[in-house]
């Protein structure tokens, strides 16, 4: 089983992130896709996924946060993906 959309990198999971991961693994979740929502969160998202072999980043710019996005974010996304 793969969880295709879980924002485990967000602060809301700071208190119990490892327990959430353990619970997911215990019921058969073998991989988790963690979507990025704003450019300022990409570094932390990549670091989080780098620490967990079963978590995979999906960098992006969520439309709910349009007011926070800048035109330069698309160039930043390209550079981040190419790195």
mmCIF file of N, CA and C in Angstrom:
data_model
loop_
_atom_site.group_PDB
_atom_site.id
_atom_site.type_symbol
_atom_site.label_atom_id
_atom_site.label_comp_id
_atom_site.label_asym_id
_atom_site.label_seq_id
_atom_site.Cartn_x
_atom_site.Cartn_y
_atom_site.Cartn_z
ATOM 1 N N UNK A 1 0.838 -1.169 0.000
ATOM 2 C CA UNK A 1 0.000 0.000 0.000
ATOM 3 C C UNK A 1 0.892 1.244 0.000
ATOM 4 N N UNK A 2 0.475 2.265 -0.757
ATOM 5 C CA UNK A 2 1.193 3.533 -0.821
ATOM 6 C C UNK A 2 0.236 4.664 -0.460
ATOM 7 N N UNK A 3 0.665 5.501 0.473
ATOM 8 C CA UNK A 3 -0.083 6.717 0.793
ATOM 9 C C UNK A 3 0.411 7.771 -0.188
ATOM 10 N N UNK A 4 -0.456 8.241 -1.057
ATOM 11 C CA UNK A 4 -0.033 9.141 -2.127
ATOM 12 C C UNK A 4 -0.102 10.615 -1.761
ATOM 13 N N UNK A 5 -0.480 10.942 -0.527
ATOM 14 C CA UNK A 5 -0.614 12.360 -0.185
ATOM 15 C C UNK A 5 -0.681 12.537 1.328
ATOM 16 N N UNK A 6 0.484 12.784 1.926
ATOM 17 C CA UNK A 6 0.520 12.989 3.367
ATOM 18 C C UNK A 6 1.575 14.040 3.684
ATOM 19 N N UNK A 7 1.196 15.116 4.335
ATOM 20 C CA UNK A 7 2.087 16.245 4.618
ATOM 21 C C UNK A 7 2.841 16.055 5.931
ATOM 22 N N UNK A 8 3.551 14.950 6.051
ATOM 23 C CA UNK A 8 4.258 14.627 7.287
ATOM 24 C C UNK A 8 5.368 15.607 7.641
ATOM 25 N N UNK A 9 5.770 16.444 6.709
ATOM 26 C CA UNK A 9 6.828 17.420 6.979
ATOM 27 C C UNK A 9 6.324 18.652 7.717
ATOM 28 N N UNK A 10 5.020 18.846 7.766
ATOM 29 C CA UNK A 10 4.467 20.060 8.373
ATOM 30 C C UNK A 10 4.561 20.032 9.895
ATOM 31 N N UNK A 11 4.579 21.211 10.487
ATOM 32 C CA UNK A 11 4.724 21.364 11.936
ATOM 33 C C UNK A 11 3.632 20.647 12.726
ATOM 34 N N UNK A 12 2.478 20.455 12.135
ATOM 35 C CA UNK A 12 1.385 19.772 12.832
ATOM 36 C C UNK A 12 1.789 18.358 13.277
ATOM 37 N N UNK A 13 2.803 17.790 12.631
ATOM 38 C CA UNK A 13 3.261 16.448 12.984
ATOM 39 C C UNK A 13 4.508 16.451 13.866
ATOM 40 N N UNK A 14 4.969 17.607 14.290
ATOM 41 C CA UNK A 14 6.202 17.672 15.084
ATOM 42 C C UNK A 14 6.140 16.811 16.343
ATOM 43 N N UNK A 15 5.016 16.769 16.988
ATOM 44 C CA UNK A 15 4.906 16.054 18.262
ATOM 45 C C UNK A 15 4.824 14.535 18.100
ATOM 46 N N UNK A 16 4.315 14.058 16.965
ATOM 47 C CA UNK A 16 4.091 12.612 16.852
ATOM 48 C C UNK A 16 4.443 12.032 15.487
ATOM 49 N N UNK A 17 5.296 12.698 14.753
ATOM 50 C CA UNK A 17 5.649 12.274 13.388
ATOM 51 C C UNK A 17 6.130 10.819 13.348
ATOM 52 N N UNK A 18 7.044 10.462 14.227
ATOM 53 C CA UNK A 18 7.590 9.096 14.209
ATOM 54 C C UNK A 18 6.525 8.060 14.569
ATOM 55 N N UNK A 19 5.619 8.425 15.473
ATOM 56 C CA UNK A 19 4.527 7.508 15.819
ATOM 57 C C UNK A 19 3.570 7.321 14.637
ATOM 58 N N UNK A 20 3.308 8.403 13.908
ATOM 59 C CA UNK A 20 2.441 8.310 12.726
ATOM 60 C C UNK A 20 3.088 7.398 11.682
ATOM 61 N N UNK A 21 4.384 7.582 11.452
ATOM 62 C CA UNK A 21 5.098 6.715 10.510
ATOM 63 C C UNK A 21 5.052 5.259 10.954
ATOM 64 N N UNK A 22 5.290 5.015 12.221
ATOM 65 C CA UNK A 22 5.268 3.647 12.743
ATOM 66 C C UNK A 22 3.885 3.022 12.593
ATOM 67 N N UNK A 23 2.846 3.787 12.869
ATOM 68 C CA UNK A 23 1.475 3.269 12.738
ATOM 69 C C UNK A 23 1.155 2.941 11.283
ATOM 70 N N UNK A 24 1.595 3.802 10.373
ATOM 71 C CA UNK A 24 1.351 3.548 8.948
ATOM 72 C C UNK A 24 2.069 2.279 8.506
ATOM 73 N N UNK A 25 3.310 2.152 8.906
ATOM 74 C CA UNK A 25 4.082 0.963 8.535
ATOM 75 C C UNK A 25 3.455 -0.301 9.121
ATOM 76 N N UNK A 26 2.943 -0.198 10.333
ATOM 77 C CA UNK A 26 2.359 -1.359 11.005
ATOM 78 C C UNK A 26 1.132 -1.902 10.290
ATOM 79 N N UNK A 27 0.428 -1.044 9.553
ATOM 80 C CA UNK A 27 -0.762 -1.521 8.830
ATOM 81 C C UNK A 27 -0.479 -1.757 7.351
ATOM 82 N N UNK A 28 0.804 -1.764 6.978
ATOM 83 C CA UNK A 28 1.155 -2.157 5.621
ATOM 84 C C UNK A 28 1.458 -1.040 4.643
ATOM 85 N N UNK A 29 1.542 0.187 5.097
ATOM 86 C CA UNK A 29 1.922 1.276 4.193
ATOM 87 C C UNK A 29 3.429 1.155 3.949
ATOM 88 N N UNK A 30 3.801 0.934 2.701
ATOM 89 C CA UNK A 30 5.204 0.708 2.356
ATOM 90 C C UNK A 30 5.894 1.956 1.828
ATOM 91 N N UNK A 31 5.124 2.941 1.392
ATOM 92 C CA UNK A 31 5.706 4.175 0.865
ATOM 93 C C UNK A 31 4.716 5.310 1.078
ATOM 94 N N UNK A 32 5.279 6.523 1.237
ATOM 95 C CA UNK A 32 4.460 7.714 1.449
ATOM 96 C C UNK A 32 4.985 8.832 0.555
ATOM 97 N N UNK A 33 4.104 9.416 -0.243
ATOM 98 C CA UNK A 33 4.451 10.582 -1.047
ATOM 99 C C UNK A 33 4.117 11.818 -0.217
ATOM 100 N N UNK A 34 5.116 12.690 -0.060
ATOM 101 C CA UNK A 34 4.960 13.881 0.774
ATOM 102 C C UNK A 34 5.017 15.108 -0.141
ATOM 103 N N UNK A 35 3.862 15.720 -0.436
ATOM 104 C CA UNK A 35 3.839 16.858 -1.342
ATOM 105 C C UNK A 35 4.300 18.155 -0.676
ATOM 106 N N UNK A 36 5.049 18.934 -1.424
ATOM 107 C CA UNK A 36 5.428 20.266 -0.981
ATOM 108 C C UNK A 36 4.353 21.262 -1.355
ATOM 109 N N UNK A 37 4.201 22.302 -0.570
ATOM 110 C CA UNK A 37 3.134 23.271 -0.854
ATOM 111 C C UNK A 37 3.651 24.674 -1.138
ATOM 112 N N UNK A 38 4.806 25.024 -0.585
ATOM 113 C CA UNK A 38 5.412 26.336 -0.828
ATOM 114 C C UNK A 38 6.930 26.163 -0.935
ATOM 115 N N UNK A 39 7.575 27.085 -1.613
ATOM 116 C CA UNK A 39 9.018 26.967 -1.822
ATOM 117 C C UNK A 39 9.798 27.020 -0.516
ATOM 118 N N UNK A 40 9.304 27.747 0.457
ATOM 119 C CA UNK A 40 10.058 27.841 1.712
ATOM 120 C C UNK A 40 10.034 26.535 2.508
ATOM 121 N N UNK A 41 9.215 25.586 2.133
ATOM 122 C CA UNK A 41 9.174 24.305 2.814
ATOM 123 C C UNK A 41 9.938 23.193 2.112
ATOM 124 N N UNK A 42 10.448 23.455 0.916
ATOM 125 C CA UNK A 42 11.102 22.390 0.151
ATOM 126 C C UNK A 42 12.337 21.830 0.834
ATOM 127 N N UNK A 43 13.156 22.691 1.399
ATOM 128 C CA UNK A 43 14.393 22.221 2.038
ATOM 129 C C UNK A 43 14.070 21.238 3.169
ATOM 130 N N UNK A 44 13.140 21.608 4.024
ATOM 131 C CA UNK A 44 12.753 20.725 5.122
ATOM 132 C C UNK A 44 12.123 19.436 4.635
ATOM 133 N N UNK A 45 11.323 19.537 3.585
ATOM 134 C CA UNK A 45 10.684 18.353 3.010
ATOM 135 C C UNK A 45 11.736 17.393 2.473
ATOM 136 N N UNK A 46 12.711 17.923 1.742
ATOM 137 C CA UNK A 46 13.771 17.068 1.206
ATOM 138 C C UNK A 46 14.599 16.444 2.330
ATOM 139 N N UNK A 47 14.862 17.209 3.373
ATOM 140 C CA UNK A 47 15.608 16.680 4.517
ATOM 141 C C UNK A 47 14.825 15.558 5.195
ATOM 142 N N UNK A 48 13.534 15.783 5.403
ATOM 143 C CA UNK A 48 12.682 14.760 6.029
ATOM 144 C C UNK A 48 12.696 13.476 5.210
ATOM 145 N N UNK A 49 12.451 13.595 3.909
ATOM 146 C CA UNK A 49 12.410 12.404 3.056
ATOM 147 C C UNK A 49 13.786 11.742 2.975
ATOM 148 N N UNK A 50 14.846 12.535 3.081
ATOM 149 C CA UNK A 50 16.191 11.972 3.083
ATOM 150 C C UNK A 50 16.473 11.124 4.301
ATOM 151 N N UNK A 51 15.722 11.338 5.368
ATOM 152 C CA UNK A 51 15.890 10.576 6.607
ATOM 153 C C UNK A 51 15.001 9.335 6.665
ATOM 154 N N UNK A 52 14.075 9.227 5.722
ATOM 155 C CA UNK A 52 13.120 8.113 5.725
ATOM 156 C C UNK A 52 13.058 7.506 4.327
ATOM 157 N N UNK A 53 13.615 6.308 4.191
ATOM 158 C CA UNK A 53 13.698 5.661 2.881
ATOM 159 C C UNK A 53 12.350 5.392 2.232
ATOM 160 N N UNK A 54 11.297 5.359 3.024
ATOM 161 C CA UNK A 54 9.980 5.050 2.478
ATOM 162 C C UNK A 54 9.122 6.300 2.231
ATOM 163 N N UNK A 55 9.723 7.478 2.362
ATOM 164 C CA UNK A 55 9.016 8.737 2.106
ATOM 165 C C UNK A 55 9.623 9.422 0.883
ATOM 166 N N UNK A 56 8.770 9.876 -0.021
ATOM 167 C CA UNK A 56 9.213 10.417 -1.302
ATOM 168 C C UNK A 56 8.654 11.816 -1.507
ATOM 169 N N UNK A 57 9.521 12.795 -1.801
ATOM 170 C CA UNK A 57 9.065 14.178 -1.970
ATOM 171 C C UNK A 57 8.386 14.403 -3.310
ATOM 172 N N UNK A 58 7.411 15.279 -3.311
ATOM 173 C CA UNK A 58 6.754 15.752 -4.535
ATOM 174 C C UNK A 58 6.710 17.275 -4.433
ATOM 175 N N UNK A 59 7.799 17.911 -4.847
ATOM 176 C CA UNK A 59 7.897 19.358 -4.705
ATOM 177 C C UNK A 59 6.893 20.048 -5.616
ATOM 178 N N UNK A 60 6.291 21.091 -5.093
ATOM 179 C CA UNK A 60 5.329 21.825 -5.893
ATOM 180 C C UNK A 60 4.893 23.107 -5.212
ATOM 181 N N UNK A 61 3.945 23.765 -5.860
ATOM 182 C CA UNK A 61 3.379 25.026 -5.366
ATOM 183 C C UNK A 61 1.870 24.847 -5.310
ATOM 184 N N UNK A 62 1.349 24.658 -4.132
ATOM 185 C CA UNK A 62 -0.075 24.367 -3.970
ATOM 186 C C UNK A 62 -0.912 25.608 -4.286
ATOM 187 N N UNK A 63 -1.982 25.436 -5.046
ATOM 188 C CA UNK A 63 -2.825 26.586 -5.415
ATOM 189 C C UNK A 63 -3.510 27.279 -4.230
ATOM 190 N N UNK A 64 -3.647 26.585 -3.100
ATOM 191 C CA UNK A 64 -4.241 27.230 -1.930
ATOM 192 C C UNK A 64 -3.385 28.368 -1.393
ATOM 193 N N UNK A 65 -2.116 28.356 -1.733
ATOM 194 C CA UNK A 65 -1.172 29.328 -1.199
ATOM 195 C C UNK A 65 -0.687 30.305 -2.275
ATOM 196 N N UNK A 66 -1.529 30.610 -3.240
ATOM 197 C CA UNK A 66 -1.142 31.480 -4.357
ATOM 198 C C UNK A 66 -0.571 32.816 -3.881
ATOM 199 N N UNK A 67 -1.090 33.361 -2.816
ATOM 200 C CA UNK A 67 -0.623 34.663 -2.336
ATOM 201 C C UNK A 67 0.816 34.601 -1.836
ATOM 202 N N UNK A 68 1.299 33.423 -1.477
ATOM 203 C CA UNK A 68 2.666 33.271 -0.981
ATOM 204 C C UNK A 68 3.671 32.959 -2.081
ATOM 205 N N UNK A 69 3.200 32.541 -3.241
ATOM 206 C CA UNK A 69 4.095 32.160 -4.332
ATOM 207 C C UNK A 69 4.594 33.389 -5.077
ATOM 208 N N UNK A 70 5.840 33.271 -5.568
ATOM 209 C CA UNK A 70 6.446 34.320 -6.382
ATOM 210 C C UNK A 70 6.762 33.729 -7.755
ATOM 211 N N UNK A 71 6.871 34.568 -8.750
ATOM 212 C CA UNK A 71 7.235 34.075 -10.079
ATOM 213 C C UNK A 71 8.562 33.324 -10.033
ATOM 214 N N UNK A 72 9.487 33.797 -9.210
ATOM 215 C CA UNK A 72 10.807 33.176 -9.109
ATOM 216 C C UNK A 72 10.743 31.760 -8.534
ATOM 217 N N UNK A 73 9.647 31.404 -7.885
ATOM 218 C CA UNK A 73 9.529 30.065 -7.306
ATOM 219 C C UNK A 73 9.637 28.981 -8.379
ATOM 220 N N UNK A 74 9.140 29.250 -9.567
ATOM 221 C CA UNK A 74 9.228 28.248 -10.633
ATOM 222 C C UNK A 74 10.680 28.013 -11.039
ATOM 223 N N UNK A 75 11.474 29.079 -11.102
ATOM 224 C CA UNK A 75 12.904 28.918 -11.384
ATOM 225 C C UNK A 75 13.586 28.185 -10.242
ATOM 226 N N UNK A 76 13.211 28.525 -9.009
ATOM 227 C CA UNK A 76 13.771 27.844 -7.837
ATOM 228 C C UNK A 76 13.421 26.359 -7.854
ATOM 229 N N UNK A 77 12.201 26.049 -8.254
ATOM 230 C CA UNK A 77 11.775 24.651 -8.343
ATOM 231 C C UNK A 77 12.629 23.910 -9.368
ATOM 232 N N UNK A 78 12.814 24.492 -10.508
ATOM 233 C CA UNK A 78 13.629 23.875 -11.544
ATOM 234 C C UNK A 78 15.055 23.613 -11.027
ATOM 235 N N UNK A 79 15.661 24.609 -10.406
ATOM 236 C CA UNK A 79 17.021 24.450 -9.882
ATOM 237 C C UNK A 79 17.067 23.379 -8.795
ATOM 238 N N UNK A 80 16.077 23.350 -7.944
ATOM 239 C CA UNK A 80 16.042 22.361 -6.859
ATOM 240 C C UNK A 80 15.919 20.951 -7.430
ATOM 241 N N UNK A 81 15.099 20.786 -8.442
ATOM 242 C CA UNK A 81 14.920 19.473 -9.042
ATOM 243 C C UNK A 81 16.156 19.013 -9.810
ATOM 244 N N UNK A 82 16.898 19.954 -10.364
ATOM 245 C CA UNK A 82 18.096 19.619 -11.121
ATOM 246 C C UNK A 82 19.304 19.352 -10.234
ATOM 247 N N UNK A 83 19.222 19.768 -8.971
ATOM 248 C CA UNK A 83 20.373 19.601 -8.055
ATOM 249 C C UNK A 83 20.564 18.176 -7.621
#
